[in-house]
Coordinates of C-alpha atoms in Angstrom, one line a residue:
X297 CA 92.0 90.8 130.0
X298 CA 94.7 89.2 132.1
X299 CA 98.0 90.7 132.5
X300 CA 99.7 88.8 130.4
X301 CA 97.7 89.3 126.7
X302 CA 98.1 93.1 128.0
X303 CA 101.9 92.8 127.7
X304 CA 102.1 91.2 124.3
X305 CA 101.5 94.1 122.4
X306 CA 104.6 95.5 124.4
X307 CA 106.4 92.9 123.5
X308 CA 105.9 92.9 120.0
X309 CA 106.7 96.5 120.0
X310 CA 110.1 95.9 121.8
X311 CA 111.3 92.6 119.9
X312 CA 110.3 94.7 116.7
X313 CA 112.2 97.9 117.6
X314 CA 115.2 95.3 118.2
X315 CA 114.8 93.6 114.9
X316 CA 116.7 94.4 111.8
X317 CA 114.7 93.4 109.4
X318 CA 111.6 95.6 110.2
X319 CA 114.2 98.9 110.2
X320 CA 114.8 97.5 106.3
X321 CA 110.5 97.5 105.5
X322 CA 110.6 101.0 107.6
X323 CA 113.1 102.1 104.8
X324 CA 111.5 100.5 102.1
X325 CA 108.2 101.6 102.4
X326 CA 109.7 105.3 102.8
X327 CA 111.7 105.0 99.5
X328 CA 108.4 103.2 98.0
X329 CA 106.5 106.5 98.8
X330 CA 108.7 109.1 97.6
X331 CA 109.7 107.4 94.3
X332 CA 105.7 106.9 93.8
X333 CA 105.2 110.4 94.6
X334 CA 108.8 111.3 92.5
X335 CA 107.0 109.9 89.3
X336 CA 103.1 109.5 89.6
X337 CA 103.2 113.3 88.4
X338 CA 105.1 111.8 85.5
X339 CA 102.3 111.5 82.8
X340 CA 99.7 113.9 85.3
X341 CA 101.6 117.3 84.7
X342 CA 102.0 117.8 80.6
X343 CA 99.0 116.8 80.3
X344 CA 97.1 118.8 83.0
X345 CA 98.8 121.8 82.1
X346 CA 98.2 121.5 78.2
X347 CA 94.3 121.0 79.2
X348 CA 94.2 123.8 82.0
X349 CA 96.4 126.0 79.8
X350 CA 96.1 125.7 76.4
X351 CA 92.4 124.1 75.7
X352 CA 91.5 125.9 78.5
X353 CA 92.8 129.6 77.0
X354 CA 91.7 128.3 73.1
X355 CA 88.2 127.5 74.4
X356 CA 87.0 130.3 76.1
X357 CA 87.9 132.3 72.3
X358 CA 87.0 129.2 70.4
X359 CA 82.7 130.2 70.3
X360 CA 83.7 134.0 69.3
X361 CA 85.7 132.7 66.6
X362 CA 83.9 129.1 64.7
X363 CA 80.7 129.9 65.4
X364 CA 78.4 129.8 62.1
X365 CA 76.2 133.2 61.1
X366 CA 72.8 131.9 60.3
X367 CA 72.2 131.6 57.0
X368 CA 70.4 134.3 56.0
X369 CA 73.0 136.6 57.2
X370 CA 75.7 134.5 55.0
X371 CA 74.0 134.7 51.7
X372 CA 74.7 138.0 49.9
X373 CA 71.2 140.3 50.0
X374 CA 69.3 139.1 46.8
X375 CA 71.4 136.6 45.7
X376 CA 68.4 134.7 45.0
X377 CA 65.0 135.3 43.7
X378 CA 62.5 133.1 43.2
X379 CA 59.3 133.6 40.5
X380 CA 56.2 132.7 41.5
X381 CA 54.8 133.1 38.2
X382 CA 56.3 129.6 37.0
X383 CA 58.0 128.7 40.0
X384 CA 61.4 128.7 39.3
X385 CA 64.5 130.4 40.9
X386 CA 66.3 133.1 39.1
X387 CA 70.1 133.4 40.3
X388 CA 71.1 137.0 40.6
X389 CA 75.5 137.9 41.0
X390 CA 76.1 134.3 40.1
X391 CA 75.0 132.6 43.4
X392 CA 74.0 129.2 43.6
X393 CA 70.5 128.0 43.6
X394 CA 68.5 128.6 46.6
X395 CA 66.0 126.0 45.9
X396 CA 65.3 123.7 44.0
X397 CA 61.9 122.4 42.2
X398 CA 61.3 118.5 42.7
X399 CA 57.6 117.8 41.3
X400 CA 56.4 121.3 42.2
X401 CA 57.7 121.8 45.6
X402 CA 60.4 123.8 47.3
X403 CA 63.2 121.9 48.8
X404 CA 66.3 123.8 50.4
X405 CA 69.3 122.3 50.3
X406 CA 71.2 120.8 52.9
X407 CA 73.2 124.1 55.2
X408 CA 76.9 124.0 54.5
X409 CA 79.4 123.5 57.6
X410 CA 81.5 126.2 59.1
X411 CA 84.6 126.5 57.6
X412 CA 87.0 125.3 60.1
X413 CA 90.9 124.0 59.8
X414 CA 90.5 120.6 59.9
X415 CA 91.7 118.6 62.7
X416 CA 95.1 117.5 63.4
X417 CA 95.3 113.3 62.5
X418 CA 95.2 110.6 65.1
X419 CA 94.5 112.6 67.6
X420 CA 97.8 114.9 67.7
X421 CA 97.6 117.7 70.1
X422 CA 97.5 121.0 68.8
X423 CA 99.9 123.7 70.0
X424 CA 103.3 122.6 68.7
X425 CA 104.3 126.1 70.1
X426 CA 103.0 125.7 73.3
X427 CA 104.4 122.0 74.0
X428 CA 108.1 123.4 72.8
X429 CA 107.8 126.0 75.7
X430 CA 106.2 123.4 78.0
X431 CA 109.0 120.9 77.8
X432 CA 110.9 123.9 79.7
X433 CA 108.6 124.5 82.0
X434 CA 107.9 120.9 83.1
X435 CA 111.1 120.2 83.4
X436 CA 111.9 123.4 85.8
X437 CA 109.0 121.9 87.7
X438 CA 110.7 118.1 88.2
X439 CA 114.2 119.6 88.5
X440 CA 113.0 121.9 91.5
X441 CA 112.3 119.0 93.8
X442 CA 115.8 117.6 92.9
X443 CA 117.6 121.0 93.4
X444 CA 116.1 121.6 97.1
X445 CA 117.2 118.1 98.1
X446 CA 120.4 119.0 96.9
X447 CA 120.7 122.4 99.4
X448 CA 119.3 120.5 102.4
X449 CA 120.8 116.7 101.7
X450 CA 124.5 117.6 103.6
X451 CA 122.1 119.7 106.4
X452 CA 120.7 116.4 107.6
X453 CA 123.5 114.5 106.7
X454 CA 125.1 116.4 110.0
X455 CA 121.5 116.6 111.7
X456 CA 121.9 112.6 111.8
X457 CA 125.0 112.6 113.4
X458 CA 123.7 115.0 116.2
X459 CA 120.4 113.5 117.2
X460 CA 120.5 110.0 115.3
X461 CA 117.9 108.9 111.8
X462 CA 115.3 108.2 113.7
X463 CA 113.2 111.6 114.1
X464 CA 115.0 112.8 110.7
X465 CA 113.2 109.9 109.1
X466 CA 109.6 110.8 110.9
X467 CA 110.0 114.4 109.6
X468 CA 110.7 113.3 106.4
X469 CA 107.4 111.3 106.5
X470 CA 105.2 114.9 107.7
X471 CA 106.7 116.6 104.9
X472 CA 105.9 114.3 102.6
X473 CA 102.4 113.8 103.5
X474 CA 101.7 117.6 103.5
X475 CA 103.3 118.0 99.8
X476 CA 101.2 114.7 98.3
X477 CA 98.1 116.4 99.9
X478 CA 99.2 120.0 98.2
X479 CA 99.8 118.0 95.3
X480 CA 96.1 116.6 95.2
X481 CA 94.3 119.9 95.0
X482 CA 96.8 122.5 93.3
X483 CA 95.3 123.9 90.3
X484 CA 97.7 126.0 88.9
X485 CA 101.5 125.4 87.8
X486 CA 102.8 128.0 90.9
X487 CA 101.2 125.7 93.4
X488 CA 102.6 122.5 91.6
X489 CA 105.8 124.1 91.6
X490 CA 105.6 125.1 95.6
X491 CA 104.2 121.1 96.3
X492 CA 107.5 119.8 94.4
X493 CA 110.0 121.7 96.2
X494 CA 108.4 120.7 99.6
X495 CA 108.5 116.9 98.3
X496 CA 112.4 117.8 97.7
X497 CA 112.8 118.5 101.7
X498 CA 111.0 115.2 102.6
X499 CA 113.0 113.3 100.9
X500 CA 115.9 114.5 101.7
X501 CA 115.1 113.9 105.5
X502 CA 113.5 110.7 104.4
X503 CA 116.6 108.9 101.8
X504 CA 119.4 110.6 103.8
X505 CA 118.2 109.2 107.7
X506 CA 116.8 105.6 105.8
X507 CA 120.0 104.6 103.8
X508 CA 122.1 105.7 106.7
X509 CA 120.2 104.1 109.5
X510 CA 120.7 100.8 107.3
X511 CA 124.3 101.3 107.1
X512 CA 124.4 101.2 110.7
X513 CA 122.5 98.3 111.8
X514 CA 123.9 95.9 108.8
X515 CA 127.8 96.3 109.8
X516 CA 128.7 93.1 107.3
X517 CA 129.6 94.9 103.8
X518 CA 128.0 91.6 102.3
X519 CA 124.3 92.0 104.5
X520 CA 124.7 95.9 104.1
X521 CA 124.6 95.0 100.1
X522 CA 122.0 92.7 100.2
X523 CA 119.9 95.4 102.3
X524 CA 120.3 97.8 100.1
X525 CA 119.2 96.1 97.4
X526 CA 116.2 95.7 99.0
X527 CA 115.4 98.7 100.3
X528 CA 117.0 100.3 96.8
X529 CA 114.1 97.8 95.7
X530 CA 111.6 99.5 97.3
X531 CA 112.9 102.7 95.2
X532 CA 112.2 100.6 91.9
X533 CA 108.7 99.3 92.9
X534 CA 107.8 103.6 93.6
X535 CA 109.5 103.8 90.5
X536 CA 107.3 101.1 88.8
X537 CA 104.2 101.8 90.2
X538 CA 104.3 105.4 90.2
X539 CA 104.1 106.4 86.8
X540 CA 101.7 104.2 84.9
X541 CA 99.1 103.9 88.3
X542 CA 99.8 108.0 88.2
X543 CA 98.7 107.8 84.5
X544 CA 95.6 105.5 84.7
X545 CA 94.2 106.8 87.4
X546 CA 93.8 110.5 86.0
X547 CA 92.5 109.1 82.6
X548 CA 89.6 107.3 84.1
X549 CA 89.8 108.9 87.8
X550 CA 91.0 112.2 88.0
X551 CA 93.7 114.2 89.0
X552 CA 93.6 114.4 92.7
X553 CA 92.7 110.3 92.9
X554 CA 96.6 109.3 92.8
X555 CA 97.6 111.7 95.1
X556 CA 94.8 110.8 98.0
X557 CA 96.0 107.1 97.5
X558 CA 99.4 108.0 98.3
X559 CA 98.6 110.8 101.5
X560 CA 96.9 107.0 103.0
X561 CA 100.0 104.9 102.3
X562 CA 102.0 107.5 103.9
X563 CA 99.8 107.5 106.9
X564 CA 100.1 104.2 107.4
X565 CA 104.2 104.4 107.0
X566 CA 103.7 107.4 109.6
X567 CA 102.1 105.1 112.0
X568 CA 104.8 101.8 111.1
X569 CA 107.7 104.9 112.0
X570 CA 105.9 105.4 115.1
X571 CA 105.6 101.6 116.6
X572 CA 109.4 101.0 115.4
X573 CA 111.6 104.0 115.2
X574 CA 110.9 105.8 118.3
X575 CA 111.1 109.1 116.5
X576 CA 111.4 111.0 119.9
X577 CA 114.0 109.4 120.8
X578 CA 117.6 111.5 120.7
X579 CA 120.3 108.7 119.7
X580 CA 123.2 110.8 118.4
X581 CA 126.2 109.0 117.2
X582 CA 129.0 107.9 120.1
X583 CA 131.8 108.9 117.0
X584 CA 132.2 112.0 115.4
X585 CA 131.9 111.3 111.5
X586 CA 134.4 112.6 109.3
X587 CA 133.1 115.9 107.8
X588 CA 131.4 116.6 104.2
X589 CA 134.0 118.3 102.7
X590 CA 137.1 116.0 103.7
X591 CA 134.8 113.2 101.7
X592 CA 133.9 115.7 99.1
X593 CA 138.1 115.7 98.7
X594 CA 138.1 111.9 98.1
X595 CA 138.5 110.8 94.8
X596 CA 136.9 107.4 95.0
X597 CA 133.9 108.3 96.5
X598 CA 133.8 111.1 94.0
X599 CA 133.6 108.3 91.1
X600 CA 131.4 106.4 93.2
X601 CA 129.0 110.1 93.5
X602 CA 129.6 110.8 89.8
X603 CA 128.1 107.2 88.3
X604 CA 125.2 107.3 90.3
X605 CA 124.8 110.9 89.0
X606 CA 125.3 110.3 85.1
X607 CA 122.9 107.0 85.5
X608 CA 120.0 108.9 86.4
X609 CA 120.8 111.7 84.9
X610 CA 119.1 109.7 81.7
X611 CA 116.2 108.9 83.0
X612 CA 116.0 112.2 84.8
X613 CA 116.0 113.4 81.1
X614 CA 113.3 111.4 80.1
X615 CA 110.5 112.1 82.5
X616 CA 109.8 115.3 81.3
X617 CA 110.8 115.6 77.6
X618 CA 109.6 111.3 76.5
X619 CA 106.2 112.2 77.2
X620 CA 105.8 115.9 75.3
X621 CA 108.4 113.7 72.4
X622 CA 105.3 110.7 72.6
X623 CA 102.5 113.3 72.3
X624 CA 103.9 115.3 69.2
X625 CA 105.4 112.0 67.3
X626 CA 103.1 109.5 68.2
X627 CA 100.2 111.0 69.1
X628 CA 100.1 108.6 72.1
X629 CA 96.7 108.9 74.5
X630 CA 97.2 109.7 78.2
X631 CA 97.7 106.1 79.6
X632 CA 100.5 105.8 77.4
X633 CA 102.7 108.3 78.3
X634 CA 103.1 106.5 81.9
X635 CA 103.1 103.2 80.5
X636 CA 105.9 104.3 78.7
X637 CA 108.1 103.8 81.7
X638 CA 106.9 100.8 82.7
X639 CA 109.7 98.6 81.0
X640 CA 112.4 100.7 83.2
X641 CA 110.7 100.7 85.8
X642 CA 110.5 96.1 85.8
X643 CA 113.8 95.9 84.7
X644 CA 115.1 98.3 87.5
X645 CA 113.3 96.3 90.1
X646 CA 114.9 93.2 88.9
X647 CA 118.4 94.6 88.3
X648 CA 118.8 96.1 92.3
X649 CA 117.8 92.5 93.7
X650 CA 119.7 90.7 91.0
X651 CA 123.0 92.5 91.5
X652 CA 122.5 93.5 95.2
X653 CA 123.7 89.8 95.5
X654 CA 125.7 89.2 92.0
X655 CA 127.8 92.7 92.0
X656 CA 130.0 91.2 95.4
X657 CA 130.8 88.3 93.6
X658 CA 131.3 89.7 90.2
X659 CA 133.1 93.3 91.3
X660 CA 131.0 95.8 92.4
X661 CA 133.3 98.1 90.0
X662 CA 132.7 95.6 87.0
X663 CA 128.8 96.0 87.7
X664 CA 129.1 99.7 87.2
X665 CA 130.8 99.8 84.3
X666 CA 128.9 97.5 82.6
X667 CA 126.1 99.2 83.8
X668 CA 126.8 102.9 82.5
X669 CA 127.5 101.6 79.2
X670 CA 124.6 100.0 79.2
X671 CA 122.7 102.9 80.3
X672 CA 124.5 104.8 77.2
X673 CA 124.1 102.2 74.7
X674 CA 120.1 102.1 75.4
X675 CA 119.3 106.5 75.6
X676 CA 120.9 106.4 72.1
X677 CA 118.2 103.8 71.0
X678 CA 115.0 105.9 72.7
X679 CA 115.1 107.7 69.6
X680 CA 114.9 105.5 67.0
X681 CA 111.1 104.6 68.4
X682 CA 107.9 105.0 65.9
X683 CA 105.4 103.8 68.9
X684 CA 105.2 102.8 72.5
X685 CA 105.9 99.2 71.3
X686 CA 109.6 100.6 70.6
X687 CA 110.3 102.2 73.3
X688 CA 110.2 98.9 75.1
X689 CA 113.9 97.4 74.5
X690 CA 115.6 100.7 75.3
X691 CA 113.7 101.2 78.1
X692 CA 114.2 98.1 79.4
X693 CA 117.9 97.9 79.0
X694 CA 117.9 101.8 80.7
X695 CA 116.2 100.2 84.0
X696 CA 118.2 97.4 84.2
X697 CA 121.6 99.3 83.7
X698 CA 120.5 101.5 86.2
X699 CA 119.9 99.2 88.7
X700 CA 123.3 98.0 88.6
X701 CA 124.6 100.8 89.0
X702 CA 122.5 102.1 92.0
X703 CA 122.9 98.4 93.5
X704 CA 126.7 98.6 92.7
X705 CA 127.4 102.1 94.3
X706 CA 125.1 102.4 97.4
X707 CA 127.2 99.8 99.2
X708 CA 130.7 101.0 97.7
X709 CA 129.5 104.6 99.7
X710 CA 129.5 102.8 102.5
X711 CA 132.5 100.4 102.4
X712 CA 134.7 103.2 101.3
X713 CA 133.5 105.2 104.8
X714 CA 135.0 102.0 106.5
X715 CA 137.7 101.7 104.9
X716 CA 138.8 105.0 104.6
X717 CA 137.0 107.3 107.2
X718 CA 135.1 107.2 110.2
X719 CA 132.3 104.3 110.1
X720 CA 129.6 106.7 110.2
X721 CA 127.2 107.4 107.5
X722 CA 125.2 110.1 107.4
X723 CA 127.5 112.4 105.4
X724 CA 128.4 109.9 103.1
X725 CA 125.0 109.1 102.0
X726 CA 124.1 112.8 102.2
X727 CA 126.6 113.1 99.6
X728 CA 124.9 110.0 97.4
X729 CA 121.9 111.7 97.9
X730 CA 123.2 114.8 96.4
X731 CA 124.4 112.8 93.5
X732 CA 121.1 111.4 92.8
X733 CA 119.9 115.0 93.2
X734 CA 122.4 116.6 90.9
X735 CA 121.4 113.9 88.1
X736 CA 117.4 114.8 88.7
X737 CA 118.0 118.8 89.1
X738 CA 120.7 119.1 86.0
X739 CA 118.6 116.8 83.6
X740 CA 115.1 117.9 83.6
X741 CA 115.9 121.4 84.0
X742 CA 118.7 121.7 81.0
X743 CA 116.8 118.8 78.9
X744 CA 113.4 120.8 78.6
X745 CA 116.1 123.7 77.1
X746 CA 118.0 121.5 74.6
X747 CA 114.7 119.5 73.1
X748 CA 113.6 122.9 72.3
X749 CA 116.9 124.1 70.7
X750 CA 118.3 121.3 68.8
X751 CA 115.4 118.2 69.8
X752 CA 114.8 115.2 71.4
X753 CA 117.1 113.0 69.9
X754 CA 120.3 114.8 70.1
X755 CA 119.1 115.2 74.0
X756 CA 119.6 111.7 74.2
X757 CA 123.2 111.3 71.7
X758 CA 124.7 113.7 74.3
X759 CA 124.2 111.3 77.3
X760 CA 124.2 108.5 76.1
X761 CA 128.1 109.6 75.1
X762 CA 128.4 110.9 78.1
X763 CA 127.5 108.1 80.2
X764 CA 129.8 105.4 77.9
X765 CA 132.6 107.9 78.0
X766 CA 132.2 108.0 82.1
X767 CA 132.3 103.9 82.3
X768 CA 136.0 103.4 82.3
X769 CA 136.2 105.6 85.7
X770 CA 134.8 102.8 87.7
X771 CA 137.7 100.7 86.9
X772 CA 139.1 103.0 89.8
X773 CA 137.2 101.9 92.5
X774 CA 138.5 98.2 91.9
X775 CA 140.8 98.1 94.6
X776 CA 141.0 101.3 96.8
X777 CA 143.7 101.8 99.4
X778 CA 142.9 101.4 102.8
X779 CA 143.8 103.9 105.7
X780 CA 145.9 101.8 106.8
X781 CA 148.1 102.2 103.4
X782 CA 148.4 105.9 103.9
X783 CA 149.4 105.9 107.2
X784 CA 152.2 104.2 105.9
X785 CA 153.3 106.5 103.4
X786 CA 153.0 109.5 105.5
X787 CA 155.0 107.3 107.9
X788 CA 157.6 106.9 104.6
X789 CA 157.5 110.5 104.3
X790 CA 157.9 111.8 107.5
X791 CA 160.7 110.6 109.9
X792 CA 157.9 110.8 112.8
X793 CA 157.2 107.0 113.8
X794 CA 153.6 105.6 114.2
X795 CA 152.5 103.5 116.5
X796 CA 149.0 102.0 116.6
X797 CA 147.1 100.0 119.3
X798 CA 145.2 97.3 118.0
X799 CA 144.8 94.9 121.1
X800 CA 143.8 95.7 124.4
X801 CA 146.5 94.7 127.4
X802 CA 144.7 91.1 129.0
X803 CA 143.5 92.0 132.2
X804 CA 144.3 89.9 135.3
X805 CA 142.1 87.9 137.4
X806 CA 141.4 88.9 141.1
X807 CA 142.5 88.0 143.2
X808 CA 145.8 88.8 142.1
X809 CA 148.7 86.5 143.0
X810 CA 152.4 86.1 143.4
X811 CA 151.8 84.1 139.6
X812 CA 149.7 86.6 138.1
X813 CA 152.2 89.3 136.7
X814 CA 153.9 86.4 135.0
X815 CA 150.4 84.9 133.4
X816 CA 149.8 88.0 132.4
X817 CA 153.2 88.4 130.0
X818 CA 153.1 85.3 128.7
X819 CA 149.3 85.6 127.8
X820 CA 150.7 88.8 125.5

């Protein structure tokens, strides 16, 4: 091979590690995978735990209990007796005949069933006390991925500013591939449990290094909107496919099928991390980012954190108690209880790319509010479905209220960091993290406890209310004030005067001249 077809590979690699654009599919093929991983257990886990548990427990007693005596032990001793002096049958302690005479011959008649309660209609799951106490369970399970992002998210957030997103983001991909493998052969709800909260670490390495490696190589707020609407599109897709591909696949498949699909794709994203990121490479930030809690003490990024929370707090909801709701109300099979979310999931893929470019022309605070009411308007609707067929419309407006919110807020993190803070972003989108994590860990986790105290449909009256009573806050975050503003009223304040620097002093030419002091002034 000449030397020259030998360097093209190494010069792919290094235009490619230069490009922008392949950073953005690094990101979004991340996102793709944990929001695939995030909801292909969707459907899988009620399910799998009412068979392994439930039938599983019912049918080892179940032989014990229905199975028939023979039926000469049924009958009563001589509750029959039969004469053969004219062959007929005599009935002794009012029994029913034992045979029968048809033209001279014996004929027994046909064996009566068990007695068994009968079976519940169209298929409805048994166990209505079982599925109350599993809608608690399963939704400790989905909030326990949500509530370990939320202790490591501001961890990283700092890691990134030490050493850079790029090896953050390739741990993020190990731990992720180790917890969809643990996922594919756990048998029991412990291990489920212990493969969730590892997905919880992965992603927080994964989201927190991804959004904020995007923030810093797309420095126009308009690009840095339309990227993250993309790579907040490669959220929706996970979201999308994850649930109903989670749900087909262990009705015709089996259980570990989804979860070996997705340990490949995230090989394959491990190897694309690899060629591009450079994940041993140390590339800290050259300025200090302003700490956690001194944006934790802002109040518009704290509306910002709070609508992305509320937003997915509904859907957060939904995962776990929609599909227990489906199988005792609809007695829907097990390919409909992912299908179910299919609907948000579309509409969410089309509302991030919509507004990633709408919400900058519109308002990117008008989007949001819009959005949350939206998002409140469509939970109070859920209940009001009689079959999957209705939950179409609300579902549909949920996922497309979301995405304008998501598409809305990401970037407003961001531009408020530059125009208030430091222009560094791995705290603030630590902190978004955190608010997508306080929505996922709070919902599933109290939702599973109120279906079972007061039921599904006041679950979804209480936030739907409160995500239209949060709306108005977004008005807020219509025109924020600038740092430059409250330098100026400290200045007002204080009778210290400020002076800032914004032009550097021309330099001179060499070599310098009698002239050149004087070209110098009146350049300034």
């Amino acid at each position: 091979m000449p030397p020259a077809a030998e360097r093209v590979p190494w010069r792919w690699l290094a235009a490619g590690r230069a490009s922008r654009s392949l950073v953005l599919v690094v990101v979004f093929v991340a996102l793709l995978l944990d929001n695939m991983l995030l909801t292909v257990v969707v459907p899988i886990v009620p399910t799998f735990l009412y068979t392994t548990e439930y039938e599983g427990a019912n049918s080892s007693v179940a032989p014990a209990r229905t199975e028939p005596a023979p039926p000469a032990l049924k009958s009563p001793p001589f509750s029959s007796m039969f004469s053969y002096f004219d062959n007929t049958t005599v009935t002794v302690s009012g029994s029913t005949s034992a045979m029968e005479l048809v033209n001279g011959t014996e004929i027994s008649p046909p064996s009566q069933p068990p007695t068994t309660s009968p079976p519940p209609p169209s298929g409805c799951p048994e166990g209505k006390e079982f599925l109350a106490k599993e809608n608690v369970r399963v939704g400790l399970l989905f909030a326990s991925k949500a509530l370990v992002q939320l202790v490591v998210n501001p961890s990283v957030g700092l890691l990134t500013n030490r050493i850079g997103y790029h090896i953050p983001m390739f741990i993020g991909f190990v731990i992720m591939f180790l917890s969809t493998v643990m996922f594919a052969f756990s048998g029991t709800y412990t291990l489920l449990f212990i493969a969730r909260a590892l997905q919880g670490i992965g992603s927080s390495f994964s989201s927190v290094a991804g959004l904020g490696m995007l923030a810093s190589v797309y420095t126009d707020d308009f690009e840095r909107g339309n990227a993250m609407g993309i790579a907040l599109g490669g959220l929706a897709l996970g979201v999308l496919i994850g649930a109903p591909f989670g749900s087909v696949m262990y009705e015709f498949v089996g259980k570990s099928s989804p979860f070996l699909v997705l340990a490949f794709l995230a090989l394959l994203d491990g190897a694309l991390q690899l060629c591009i990121l450079q994940p041993s490479k140390i590339c800290p930030e050259s300025t200090k980012g302003t700490p956690v809690f001194t944006l934790l003490r802002d109040p518009y990024i704290l509306v910002a954190a709070g609508a992305l929370c509320f937003s997915n707090m509904g859907v957060a909801m939904l995962e776990p108690t929609l599909p227990i709701w489906m199988m005792q109300t609809m007695c829907s099979p097990k390919w409909q209880l992912g299908m179910a979310f299919l609907p948000a999931s579309i509409s969410y893929l089309i509302g991030t790319n919509l507004f990633g470019i709408l919400a900058n022309k519109m308002g990117r605070w008008l989007c949001s509010l819009i959005g949350m009411a939206v998002v409140g308007i469509s939970l109070l609707c859920v209940p009001l479905a009689k079959n999957i067929y209705g939950l179409i419309g609300p579902n549909g407006g949920l996922g497309f209220a979301i995405g304008m919110v998501d598409s809305a807020m990401m970037p407003i993190m961001g531009y408020l960091v530059d125009l208030r803070h430091t222009s560094v972003y791995g705290n603030v989108y630590a902190i978004a993290d955190v608010a997508f994590c306080m929505g996922f860990a709070i919902g599933p986790s109290t939702g599973g406890a109120i279906v079972r105290a007061i039921g599904f449909p006041w679950l979804m009256v209480i936030i739907g209310v409160i995500n239209i009573a949060y709306a108005p806050l977004c008005w807020y975050l219509r025109n924020p004030p600038a740092k430059e503003e409250k330098i100026a009223i400290l200045s007002q304040e204080c009778p210290m005067q400020t002076k800032s620097y914004t032009t550097q002093k021309t330099l001179r030419d060499f070599p310098l001249t009698d002239d050149s002091d004087v070209e110098a002034e009146n350049a300034e």
